[in-house]
Amino acid sequence: MLSYRHAFHAGNFADVLKHAVLTRIVVALKKKATPFCYLDTHAGSARYDLNAAQARKTNEFKTGIARLWSRADAPELLNEYLACVRAANPDGALNYYPGSPRIVRELLRENDRMVLMELHTTEYPLLKEAFARDRQVAVHHMDGYEGLSAWLPPKEKRGVVLIDPSYEARDEFTRVVGALQLAYERWNTGVLCVWYPVLQRSKVRQLESAVKASGMRDVLLAEIEVLPDDSPQGMHGCGMLIARPPYKLDEDLSKLLPWLRDALVQGEPAGWRVERLVGE
């Protein structure tokens, strides 16, 4: 049974990193005129109320998106991401945080398309309602891992997959590598993304080793830490694995992540890294 509710964590530093990277990928895809498809395996509910009890219980957004909301010195590489967040808050106050589907939807052109999957019985109806009259968006109540087999490859040759589970299951790190490899084999022209938490460094090392041993090529890693690696405070960092990243994404992220780390750090200095985990 799924118990994770993203409403408790919406807009936190992990969302900021994930969505900052995701928007850079979508912006890169839009440089070509041909349409693309976005597939989200764990889509959530599309929008989160930051004044609701769940968000206020943890206040994680205050050390995430709230730190960027009023910054006048944000780099241009964040322009599209911050514009998507502002679009969810037309009155100018930070009251809502858009999930990945809403952020990508803001960036789609009229010929682009989204396929969203969500298994949680509470999140799915909210997601379905959010895009009920949107012909560019298909919403499916299903396990996202199974959805990769069902929906890949899409009719579009280009696009991006986001694999972003809750990591509730003990074998989740193993499952995401399997899902990434399946997507890699099914869709040989897609950009493939996995978000992961940094809770125990040993788990991340195992993830990296599994990707290196998988036979996949051209895999980029982008990670920030907002707390030291030995911090006892739960998730102290997060990262994205990107297979077949767009041209020069590594250069963009090498400029962006130091700024994000400095903006989001909590207390003692922490780290960031962008590296080619597996070469082309």
Tab-separated table of N, CA, C and O in Angstrom, residues 40 42-48 100-102 114-120 122-132 137-141:
chain	number	residue	atom	x	y	z
A	40	ASP	N	5.742	10.692	-17.316
A	40	ASP	CA	6.012	10.810	-15.883
A	40	ASP	C	5.465	9.570	-15.194
A	40	ASP	O	4.263	9.304	-15.212
A	42	HIS	N	5.544	8.720	-11.897
A	42	HIS	CA	4.993	8.944	-10.553
A	42	HIS	C	4.587	10.410	-10.467
A	42	HIS	O	5.234	11.232	-9.821
A	43	ALA	N	3.483	10.744	-11.126
A	43	ALA	CA	3.176	12.140	-11.435
A	43	ALA	C	2.674	12.959	-10.259
A	43	ALA	O	2.762	14.188	-10.272
A	44	GLY	N	2.096	12.342	-9.232
A	44	GLY	CA	1.554	13.116	-8.121
A	44	GLY	C	0.246	13.790	-8.501
A	44	GLY	O	-0.471	13.338	-9.395
A	45	SER	N	-0.061	14.915	-7.861
A	45	SER	CA	-1.362	15.559	-8.068
A	45	SER	C	-1.289	16.865	-8.841
A	45	SER	O	-2.270	17.591	-8.929
A	46	ALA	N	-0.138	17.220	-9.368
A	46	ALA	CA	0.053	18.369	-10.272
A	46	ALA	C	0.199	19.717	-9.578
A	46	ALA	O	0.954	20.564	-10.034
A	47	ARG	N	-0.507	19.970	-8.467
A	47	ARG	CA	-0.378	21.254	-7.776
A	47	ARG	C	-0.575	21.052	-6.284
A	47	ARG	O	-1.403	20.246	-5.857
A	48	TYR	N	0.183	21.813	-5.480
A	48	TYR	CA	0.166	21.634	-4.029
A	48	TYR	C	-0.045	22.980	-3.334
A	48	TYR	O	0.614	23.971	-3.659
A	100	SER	N	5.692	18.304	-11.163
A	100	SER	CA	6.357	18.109	-12.456
A	100	SER	C	5.393	18.209	-13.634
A	100	SER	O	5.713	18.871	-14.641
A	101	PRO	N	4.198	17.581	-13.584
A	101	PRO	CA	3.297	17.676	-14.733
A	101	PRO	C	2.872	19.105	-15.053
A	101	PRO	O	2.801	19.494	-16.222
A	102	ARG	N	2.579	19.889	-14.035
A	102	ARG	CA	2.153	21.266	-14.265
A	102	ARG	C	3.309	22.113	-14.795
A	102	ARG	O	3.104	22.981	-15.671
A	114	MET	N	1.855	14.903	-23.217
A	114	MET	CA	2.268	14.325	-21.946
A	114	MET	C	1.500	13.039	-21.672
A	114	MET	O	0.302	12.947	-21.954
A	115	VAL	N	2.191	12.060	-21.077
A	115	VAL	CA	1.579	10.835	-20.572
A	115	VAL	C	1.939	10.739	-19.098
A	115	VAL	O	3.115	10.649	-18.740
A	116	LEU	N	0.914	10.805	-18.233
A	116	LEU	CA	1.125	10.848	-16.788
A	116	LEU	C	0.587	9.584	-16.140
A	116	LEU	O	-0.526	9.147	-16.450
A	117	MET	N	1.358	9.015	-15.221
A	117	MET	CA	0.949	7.811	-14.508
A	117	MET	C	1.002	8.066	-13.005
A	117	MET	O	1.952	8.663	-12.506
A	118	GLU	N	-0.019	7.616	-12.295
A	118	GLU	CA	-0.073	7.758	-10.840
A	118	GLU	C	-0.908	6.625	-10.276
A	118	GLU	O	-2.030	6.393	-10.722
A	119	LEU	N	-0.373	5.921	-9.291
A	119	LEU	CA	-1.054	4.773	-8.702
A	119	LEU	C	-1.788	5.115	-7.413
A	119	LEU	O	-2.779	4.463	-7.066
A	120	HIS	N	-1.341	6.134	-6.699
A	120	HIS	CA	-1.922	6.474	-5.400
A	120	HIS	C	-3.400	6.857	-5.559
A	120	HIS	O	-3.750	7.706	-6.375
A	122	THR	N	-5.418	8.550	-3.754
A	122	THR	CA	-5.782	9.926	-3.411
A	122	THR	C	-5.229	10.911	-4.428
A	122	THR	O	-5.894	11.882	-4.808
A	123	GLU	N	-4.003	10.672	-4.882
A	123	GLU	CA	-3.361	11.593	-5.817
A	123	GLU	C	-3.966	11.506	-7.219
A	123	GLU	O	-4.124	12.540	-7.903
A	124	TYR	N	-4.308	10.293	-7.656
A	124	TYR	CA	-4.773	10.118	-9.031
A	124	TYR	C	-6.007	10.968	-9.376
A	124	TYR	O	-6.006	11.639	-10.417
A	125	PRO	N	-7.071	10.981	-8.558
A	125	PRO	CA	-8.237	11.807	-8.924
A	125	PRO	C	-7.898	13.289	-9.058
A	125	PRO	O	-8.461	13.985	-9.921
A	126	LEU	N	-6.995	13.781	-8.232
A	126	LEU	CA	-6.585	15.187	-8.319
A	126	LEU	C	-5.839	15.451	-9.619
A	126	LEU	O	-6.036	16.479	-10.273
A	127	LEU	N	-4.985	14.509	-9.987
A	127	LEU	CA	-4.248	14.627	-11.239
A	127	LEU	C	-5.187	14.570	-12.435
A	127	LEU	O	-5.082	15.370	-13.369
A	128	LYS	N	-6.128	13.634	-12.386
A	128	LYS	CA	-7.089	13.468	-13.476
A	128	LYS	C	-7.916	14.732	-13.668
A	128	LYS	O	-8.138	15.189	-14.791
A	129	GLU	N	-8.354	15.311	-12.570
A	129	GLU	CA	-9.165	16.525	-12.637
A	129	GLU	C	-8.350	17.701	-13.172
A	129	GLU	O	-8.866	18.543	-13.916
A	130	ALA	N	-7.090	17.762	-12.810
A	130	ALA	CA	-6.248	18.883	-13.228
A	130	ALA	C	-6.118	18.972	-14.745
A	130	ALA	O	-5.979	20.064	-15.306
A	131	PHE	N	-6.189	17.818	-15.423
A	131	PHE	CA	-5.997	17.802	-16.873
A	131	PHE	C	-7.203	17.205	-17.597
A	131	PHE	O	-7.077	16.714	-18.726
A	132	ALA	N	-8.370	17.292	-16.968
A	132	ALA	CA	-9.566	16.613	-17.489
A	132	ALA	C	-9.956	17.066	-18.889
A	132	ALA	O	-10.442	16.270	-19.691
A	137	VAL	N	-2.820	15.915	-22.854
A	137	VAL	CA	-2.392	15.190	-21.660
A	137	VAL	C	-3.227	13.929	-21.474
A	137	VAL	O	-4.461	13.990	-21.455
A	138	ALA	N	-2.552	12.786	-21.319
A	138	ALA	CA	-3.211	11.518	-20.996
A	138	ALA	C	-2.828	11.131	-19.575
A	138	ALA	O	-1.643	11.114	-19.232
A	139	VAL	N	-3.822	10.837	-18.746
A	139	VAL	CA	-3.593	10.481	-17.335
A	139	VAL	C	-4.045	9.052	-17.104
A	139	VAL	O	-5.178	8.683	-17.451
A	140	HIS	N	-3.176	8.234	-16.502
A	140	HIS	CA	-3.468	6.813	-16.310
A	140	HIS	C	-3.286	6.418	-14.842
A	140	HIS	O	-2.266	6.752	-14.223
A	141	HIS	N	-4.276	5.706	-14.304
A	141	HIS	CA	-4.202	5.186	-12.934
A	141	HIS	C	-3.488	3.839	-12.989
A	141	HIS	O	-4.118	2.793	-13.175
